[in-house]
Tab-separated table of C-alpha atoms in Angstrom:
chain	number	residue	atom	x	y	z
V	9	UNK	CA	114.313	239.676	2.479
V	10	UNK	CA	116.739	238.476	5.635
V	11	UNK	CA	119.776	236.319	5.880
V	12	UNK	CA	118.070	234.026	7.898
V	13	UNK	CA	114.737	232.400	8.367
V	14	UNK	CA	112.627	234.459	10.722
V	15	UNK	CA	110.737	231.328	12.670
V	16	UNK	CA	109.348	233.912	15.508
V	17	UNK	CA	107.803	237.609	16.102
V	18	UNK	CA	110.472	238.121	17.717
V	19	UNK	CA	112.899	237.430	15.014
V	20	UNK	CA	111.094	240.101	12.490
V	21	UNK	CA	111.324	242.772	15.455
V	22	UNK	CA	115.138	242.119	15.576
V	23	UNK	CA	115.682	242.616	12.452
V	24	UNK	CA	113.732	245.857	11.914
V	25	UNK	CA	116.025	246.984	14.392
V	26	UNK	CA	119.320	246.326	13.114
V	27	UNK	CA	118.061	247.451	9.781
V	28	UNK	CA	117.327	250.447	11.260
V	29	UNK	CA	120.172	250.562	12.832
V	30	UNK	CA	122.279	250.196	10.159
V	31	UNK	CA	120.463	252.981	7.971
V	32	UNK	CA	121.168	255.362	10.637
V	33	UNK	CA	124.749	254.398	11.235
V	34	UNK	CA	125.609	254.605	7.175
V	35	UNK	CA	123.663	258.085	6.836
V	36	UNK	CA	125.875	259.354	9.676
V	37	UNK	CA	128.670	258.117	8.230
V	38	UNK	CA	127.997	259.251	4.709
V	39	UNK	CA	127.366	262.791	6.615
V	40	UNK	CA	130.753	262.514	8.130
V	41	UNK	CA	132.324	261.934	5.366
V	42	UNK	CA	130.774	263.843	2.716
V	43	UNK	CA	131.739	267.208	4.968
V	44	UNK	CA	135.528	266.021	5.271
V	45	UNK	CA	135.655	265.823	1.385
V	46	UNK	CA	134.027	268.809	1.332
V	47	UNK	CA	136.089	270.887	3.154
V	48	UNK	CA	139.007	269.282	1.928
V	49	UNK	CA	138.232	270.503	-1.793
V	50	UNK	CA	137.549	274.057	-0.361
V	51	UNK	CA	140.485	274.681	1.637
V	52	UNK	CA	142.952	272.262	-0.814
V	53	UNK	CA	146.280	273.715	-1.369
V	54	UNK	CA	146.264	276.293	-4.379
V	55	UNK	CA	143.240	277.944	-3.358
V	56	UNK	CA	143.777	281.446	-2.086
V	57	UNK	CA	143.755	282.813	1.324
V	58	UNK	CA	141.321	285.539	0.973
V	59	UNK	CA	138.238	282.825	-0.150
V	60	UNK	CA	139.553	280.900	2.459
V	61	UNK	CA	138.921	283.557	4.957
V	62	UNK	CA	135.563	284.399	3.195
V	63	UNK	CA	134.924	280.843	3.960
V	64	UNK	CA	135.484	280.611	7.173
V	65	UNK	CA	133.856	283.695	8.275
V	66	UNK	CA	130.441	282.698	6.970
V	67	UNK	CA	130.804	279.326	9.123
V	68	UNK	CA	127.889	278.746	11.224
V	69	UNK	CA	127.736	276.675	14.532
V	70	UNK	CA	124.165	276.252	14.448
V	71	UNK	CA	124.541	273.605	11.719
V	72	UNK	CA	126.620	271.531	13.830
V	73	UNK	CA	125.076	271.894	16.871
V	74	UNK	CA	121.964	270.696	14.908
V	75	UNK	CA	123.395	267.656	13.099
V	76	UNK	CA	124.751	266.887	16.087
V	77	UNK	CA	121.363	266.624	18.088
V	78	UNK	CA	119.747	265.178	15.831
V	79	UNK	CA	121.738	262.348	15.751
V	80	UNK	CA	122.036	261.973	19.760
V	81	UNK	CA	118.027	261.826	19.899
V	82	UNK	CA	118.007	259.333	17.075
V	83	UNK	CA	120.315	256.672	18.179
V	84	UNK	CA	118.767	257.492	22.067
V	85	UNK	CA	115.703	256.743	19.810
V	86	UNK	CA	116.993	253.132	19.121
V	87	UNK	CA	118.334	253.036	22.510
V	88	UNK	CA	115.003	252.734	24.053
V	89	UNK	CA	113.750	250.932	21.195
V	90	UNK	CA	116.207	248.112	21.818
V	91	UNK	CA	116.020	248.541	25.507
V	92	UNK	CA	112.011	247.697	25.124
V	93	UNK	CA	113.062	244.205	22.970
V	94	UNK	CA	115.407	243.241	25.471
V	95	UNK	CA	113.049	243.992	28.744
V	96	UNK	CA	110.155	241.937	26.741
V	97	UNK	CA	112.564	239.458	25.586
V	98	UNK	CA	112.811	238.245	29.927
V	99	UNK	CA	108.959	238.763	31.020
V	100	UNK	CA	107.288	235.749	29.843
V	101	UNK	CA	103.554	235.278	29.684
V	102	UNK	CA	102.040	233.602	32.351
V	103	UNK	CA	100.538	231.254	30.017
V	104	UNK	CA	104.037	229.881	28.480
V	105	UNK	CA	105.107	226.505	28.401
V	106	UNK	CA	108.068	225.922	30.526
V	107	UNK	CA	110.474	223.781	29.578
V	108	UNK	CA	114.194	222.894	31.132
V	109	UNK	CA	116.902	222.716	29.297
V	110	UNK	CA	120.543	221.830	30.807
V	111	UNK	CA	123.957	222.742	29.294
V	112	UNK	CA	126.484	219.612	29.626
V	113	UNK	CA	130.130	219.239	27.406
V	114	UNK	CA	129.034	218.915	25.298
V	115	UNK	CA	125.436	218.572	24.836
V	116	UNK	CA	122.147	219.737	25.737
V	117	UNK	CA	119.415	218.508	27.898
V	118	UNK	CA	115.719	219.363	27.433
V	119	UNK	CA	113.224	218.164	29.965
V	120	UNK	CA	109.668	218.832	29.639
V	121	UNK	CA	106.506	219.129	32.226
V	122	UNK	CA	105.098	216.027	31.327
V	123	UNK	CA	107.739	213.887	31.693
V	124	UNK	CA	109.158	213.789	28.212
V	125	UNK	CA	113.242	213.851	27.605
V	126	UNK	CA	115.512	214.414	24.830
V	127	UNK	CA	119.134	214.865	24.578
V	128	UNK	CA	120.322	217.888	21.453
V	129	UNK	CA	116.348	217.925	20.260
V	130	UNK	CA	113.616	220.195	21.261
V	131	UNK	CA	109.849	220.260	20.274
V	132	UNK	CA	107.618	223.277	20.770
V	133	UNK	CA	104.150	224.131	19.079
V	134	UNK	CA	103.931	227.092	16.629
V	135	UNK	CA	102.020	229.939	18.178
V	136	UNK	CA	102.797	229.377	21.633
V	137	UNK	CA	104.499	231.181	23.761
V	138	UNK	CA	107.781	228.630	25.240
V	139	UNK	CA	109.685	229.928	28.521
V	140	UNK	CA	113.123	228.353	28.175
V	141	UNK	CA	115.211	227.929	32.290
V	142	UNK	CA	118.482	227.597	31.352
V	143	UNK	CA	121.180	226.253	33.294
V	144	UNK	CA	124.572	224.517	32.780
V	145	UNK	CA	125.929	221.675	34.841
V	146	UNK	CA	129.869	222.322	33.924
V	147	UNK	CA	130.714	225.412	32.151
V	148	UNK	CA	129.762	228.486	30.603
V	149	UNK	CA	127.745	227.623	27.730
V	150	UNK	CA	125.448	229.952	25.378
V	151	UNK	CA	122.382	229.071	24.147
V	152	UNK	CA	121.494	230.383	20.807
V	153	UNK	CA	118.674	230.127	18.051
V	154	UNK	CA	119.377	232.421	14.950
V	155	UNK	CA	116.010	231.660	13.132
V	156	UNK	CA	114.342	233.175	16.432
V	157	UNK	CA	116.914	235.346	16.948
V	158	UNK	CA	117.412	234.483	20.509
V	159	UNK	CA	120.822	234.052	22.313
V	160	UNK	CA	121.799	233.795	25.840
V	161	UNK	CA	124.701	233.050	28.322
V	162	UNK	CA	123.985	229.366	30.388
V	163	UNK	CA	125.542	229.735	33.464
V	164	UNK	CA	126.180	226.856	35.926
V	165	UNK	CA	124.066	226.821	38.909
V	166	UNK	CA	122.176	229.314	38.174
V	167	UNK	CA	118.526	229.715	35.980
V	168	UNK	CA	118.594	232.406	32.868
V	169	UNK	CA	115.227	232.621	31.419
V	170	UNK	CA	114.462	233.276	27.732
V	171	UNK	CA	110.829	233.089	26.062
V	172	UNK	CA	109.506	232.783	22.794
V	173	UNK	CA	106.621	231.954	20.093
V	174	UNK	CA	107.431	230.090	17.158
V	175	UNK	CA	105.733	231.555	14.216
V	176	UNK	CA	106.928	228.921	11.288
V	177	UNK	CA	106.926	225.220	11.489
V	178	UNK	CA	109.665	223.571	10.486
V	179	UNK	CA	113.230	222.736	11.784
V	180	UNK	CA	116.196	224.856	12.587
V	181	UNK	CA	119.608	224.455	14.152
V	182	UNK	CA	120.541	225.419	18.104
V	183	UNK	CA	123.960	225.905	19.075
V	184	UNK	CA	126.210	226.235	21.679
V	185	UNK	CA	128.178	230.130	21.226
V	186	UNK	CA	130.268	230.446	23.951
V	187	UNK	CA	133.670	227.924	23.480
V	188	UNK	CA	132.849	225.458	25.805
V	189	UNK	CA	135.889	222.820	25.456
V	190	UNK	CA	136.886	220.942	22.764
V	191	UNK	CA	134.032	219.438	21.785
V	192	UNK	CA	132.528	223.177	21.348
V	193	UNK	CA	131.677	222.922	17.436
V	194	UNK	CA	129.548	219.378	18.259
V	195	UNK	CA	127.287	221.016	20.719
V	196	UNK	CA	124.355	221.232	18.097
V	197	UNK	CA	121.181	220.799	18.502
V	198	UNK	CA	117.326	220.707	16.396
V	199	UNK	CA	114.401	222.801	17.563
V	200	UNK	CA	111.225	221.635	15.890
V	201	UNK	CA	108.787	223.379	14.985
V	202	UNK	CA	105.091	221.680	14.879
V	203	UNK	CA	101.705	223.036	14.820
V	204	UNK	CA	99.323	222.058	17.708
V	205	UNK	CA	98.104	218.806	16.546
V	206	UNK	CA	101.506	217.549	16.021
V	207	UNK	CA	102.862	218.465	18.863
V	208	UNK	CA	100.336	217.319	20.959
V	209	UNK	CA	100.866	213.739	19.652
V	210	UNK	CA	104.256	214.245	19.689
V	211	UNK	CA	103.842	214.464	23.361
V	212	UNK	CA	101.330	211.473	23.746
V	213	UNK	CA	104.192	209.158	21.688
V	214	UNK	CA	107.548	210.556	23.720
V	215	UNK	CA	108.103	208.089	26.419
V	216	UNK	CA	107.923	209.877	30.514
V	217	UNK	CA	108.060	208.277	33.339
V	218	UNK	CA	105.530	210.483	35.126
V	219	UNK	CA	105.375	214.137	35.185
V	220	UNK	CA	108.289	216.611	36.434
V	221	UNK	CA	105.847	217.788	39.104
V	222	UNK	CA	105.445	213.814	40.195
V	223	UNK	CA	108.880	213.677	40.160
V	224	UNK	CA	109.865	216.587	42.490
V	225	UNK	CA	106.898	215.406	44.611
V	226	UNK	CA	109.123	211.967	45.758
V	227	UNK	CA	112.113	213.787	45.519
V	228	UNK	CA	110.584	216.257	47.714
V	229	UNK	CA	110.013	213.848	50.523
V	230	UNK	CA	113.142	211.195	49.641
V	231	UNK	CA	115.265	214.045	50.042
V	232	UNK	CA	113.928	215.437	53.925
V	233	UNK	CA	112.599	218.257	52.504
V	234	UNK	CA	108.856	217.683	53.704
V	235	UNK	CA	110.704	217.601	57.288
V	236	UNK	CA	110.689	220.954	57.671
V	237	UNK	CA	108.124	222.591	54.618
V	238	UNK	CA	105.159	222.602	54.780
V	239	UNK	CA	103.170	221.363	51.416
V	240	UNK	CA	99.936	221.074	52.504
V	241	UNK	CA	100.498	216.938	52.794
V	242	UNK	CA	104.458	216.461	53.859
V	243	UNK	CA	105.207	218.184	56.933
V	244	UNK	CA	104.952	217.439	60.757
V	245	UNK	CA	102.839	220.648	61.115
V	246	UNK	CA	100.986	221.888	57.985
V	247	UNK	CA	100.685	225.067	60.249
V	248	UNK	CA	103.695	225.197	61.529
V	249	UNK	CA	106.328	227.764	59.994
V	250	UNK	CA	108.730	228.307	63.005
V	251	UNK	CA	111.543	226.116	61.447
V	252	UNK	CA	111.092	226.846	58.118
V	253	UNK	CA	108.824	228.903	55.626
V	254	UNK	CA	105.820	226.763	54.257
V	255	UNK	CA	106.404	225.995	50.389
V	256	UNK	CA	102.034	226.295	49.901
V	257	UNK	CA	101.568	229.770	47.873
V	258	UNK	CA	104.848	230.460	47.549
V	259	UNK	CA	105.868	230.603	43.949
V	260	UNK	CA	105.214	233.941	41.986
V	261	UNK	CA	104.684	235.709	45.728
V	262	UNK	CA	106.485	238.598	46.932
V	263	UNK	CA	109.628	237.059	49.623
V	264	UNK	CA	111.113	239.589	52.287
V	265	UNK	CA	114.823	239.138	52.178
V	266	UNK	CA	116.977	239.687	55.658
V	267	UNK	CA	118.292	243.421	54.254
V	268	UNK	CA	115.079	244.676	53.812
V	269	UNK	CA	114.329	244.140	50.003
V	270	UNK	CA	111.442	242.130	48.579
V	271	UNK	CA	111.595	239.472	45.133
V	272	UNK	CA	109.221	237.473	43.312
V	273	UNK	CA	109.909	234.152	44.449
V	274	UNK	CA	110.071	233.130	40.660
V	275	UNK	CA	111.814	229.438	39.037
V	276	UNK	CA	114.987	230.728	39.614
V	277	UNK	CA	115.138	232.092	43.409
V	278	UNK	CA	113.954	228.437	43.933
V	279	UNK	CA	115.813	226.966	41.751
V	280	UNK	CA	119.079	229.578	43.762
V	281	UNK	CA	117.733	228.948	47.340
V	282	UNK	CA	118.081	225.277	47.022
V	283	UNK	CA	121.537	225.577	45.853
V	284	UNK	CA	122.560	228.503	47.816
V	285	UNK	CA	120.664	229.072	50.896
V	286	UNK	CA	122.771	231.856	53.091
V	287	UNK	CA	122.552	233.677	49.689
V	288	UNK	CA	119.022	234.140	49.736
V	289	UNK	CA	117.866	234.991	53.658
V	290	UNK	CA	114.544	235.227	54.825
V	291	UNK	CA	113.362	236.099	57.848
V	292	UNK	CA	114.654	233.619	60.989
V	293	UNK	CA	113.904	230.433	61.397
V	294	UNK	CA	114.828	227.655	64.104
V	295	UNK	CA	116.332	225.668	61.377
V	296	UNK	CA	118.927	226.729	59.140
V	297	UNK	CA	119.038	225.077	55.620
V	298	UNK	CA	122.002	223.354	54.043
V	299	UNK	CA	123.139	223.954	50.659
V	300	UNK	CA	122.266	220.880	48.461
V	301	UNK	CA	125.241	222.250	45.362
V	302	UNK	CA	126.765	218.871	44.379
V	303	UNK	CA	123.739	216.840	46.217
V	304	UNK	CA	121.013	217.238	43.365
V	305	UNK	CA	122.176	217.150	39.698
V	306	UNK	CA	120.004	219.611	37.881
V	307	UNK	CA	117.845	217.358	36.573
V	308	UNK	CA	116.532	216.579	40.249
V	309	UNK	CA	116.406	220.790	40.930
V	310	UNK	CA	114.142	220.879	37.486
V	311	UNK	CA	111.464	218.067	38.862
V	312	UNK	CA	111.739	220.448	42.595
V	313	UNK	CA	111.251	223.187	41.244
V	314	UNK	CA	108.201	221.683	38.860
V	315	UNK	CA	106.566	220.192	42.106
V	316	UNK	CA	106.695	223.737	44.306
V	317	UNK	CA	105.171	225.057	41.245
V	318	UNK	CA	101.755	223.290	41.563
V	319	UNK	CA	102.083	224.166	45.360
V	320	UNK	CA	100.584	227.868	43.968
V	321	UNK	CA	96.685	227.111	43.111
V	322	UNK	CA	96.157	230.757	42.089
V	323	UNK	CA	98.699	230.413	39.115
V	324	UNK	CA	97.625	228.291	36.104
V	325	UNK	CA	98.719	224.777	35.884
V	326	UNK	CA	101.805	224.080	33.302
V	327	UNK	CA	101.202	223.985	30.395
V	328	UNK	CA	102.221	221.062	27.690
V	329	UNK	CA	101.584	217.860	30.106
């Protein structure tokens, strides 16, 4: 019995933990404590010195040393126990549905591959696994769901990445945790939970007015971008990489960086190098890329980054068009 609703696996794993956790932490404590009432009954005043010295000479270190350990290796136990939730919590499948959602005082945005767009509302099918990009357009926000038991910081101009599979249809509330302004406390939103039929007409009935991929395609080209990449059909030189690197293959590659280190050129080094260029160097080029921070609103970055997406043939299409 929990709390809260458990809508996800996630959720049940969460809660094991803390349980756990919990157990642990009150048998320590009830160790802890049990031993200082202990020894405050044997040594009270009144009793006399020689069974206190009888006492103490039978006192053995090896005890302590031993409660002691054990404890460390338990909670380093539930240290890598909660270390393995967290580092699955970030590594999506490669199969999840992707789906944008933008932090805004005081609201939030959720934009979907197909097109679809809804303002404090978000649809997902049970038993599919939903990659969230998260990004704010103001301020720190934090995006939370406590039937899923997810929460994380939104940060502006930047992607965070959360995943998930709904387990329970139904609906349950999504705030905003991190005091955002004075609206703070309206920043609410409804996630929806709806098996695959549902959803799927769901998505048939939401209005779109084309894909995100279609989207980022003009954008792509409206905004000079196919002047210099390469994308198979916009550029001056489909072979030609000398003034910039050819956007064909490469999302979910390996990118060299100027300092020697290689990254997976994932949604959010695209989403970062289209913001930030000089913050993500590659090797030279004859061209040197502006920043386009306060040019795009995210909205535009989301379609962008949808578009150089498809550019990948060897990674499945999105999924939830």
């Amino acid at each position: 019995m929990t709390w809260l609703p458990e809508a996800s696996a996630h959720a049940m794993r969460i809660d094991i933990l803390l349980a756990g956790l919990v157990i642990i932490s009150l048998a320590v404590l009830g160790l802890v404590f049990g031993l200082m009432v202990l020894n405050v009954l044997r040594f009270r005043a009144g009793r006399t010195t020689a069974i206190a010295r009888a006492i103490a000479e039978h006192k053995s270190w090896w005890f302590e040393i031993a409660w002691t350990s054990a404890t460390l290796v338990i909670f380093f136990g539930l240290f890598l126990w909660a270390t393995q939730l967290y580092v699955v919590g970030f590594r999506p499948p490669a199969d999840a549905i992707q789906i944008y959602v933008t932090g805004k005082q005081w609201m939030w945005k959720i934009q979907y591959p197909g097109g679809q767009r809804e303002i404090n509302a978000l649809h997902v099918p049970a038993g599919r696994p939903v990659q969230l990009l998260l990004t704010s357009e103001d301020v720190i926000h934090d995006f939370s769901i406590p039937a899923l038991r997810i929460k994380h910081d939104v940060l502006p101009g930047r992607y965070q990445s959360l995943w998930f599979t709904a387990t329970r249809t139904g609906s349950f509330r999504l705030y905003c945790t991190q005091f955002c302004g004075l609206g703070h406390s309206r920043m609410t939103a409804t996630l929806t939970v709806m098996n695959a039929t549902d959803y799927a007409g769901w998505l048939n009935s939401a209005p779109a007015s084309g894909s995100l991929a279609t989207v980022g395609e003009a954008l792509f080209i409206r905004s000079g971008c196919s002047g210099c990449h390469a994308s198979s059909r916009y550029a001056p030189d489909a072979g030609d990489t000398s003034r910039a690197p050819s956007m064909v293959g490469l999302y979910g590659s390996r990118v060299a960086l100027a300092d020697g280190r290689a990254i997976v050129a994932d949604a959010a080094f695209l989403h970062d190098s289209i913001l930030d260029p000089p913050h993500r160097p590659g090797a030279s080029f004859a061209t040197e890329m502006p920043s386009f921070r306060g040019v795009l609103a995210e909205d535009d970055l989301a379609a962008l980054v949808a578009y150089l997406q498809t550019l990948s043939p060897a990674l499945p299409p999105e999924a939830g068009n």
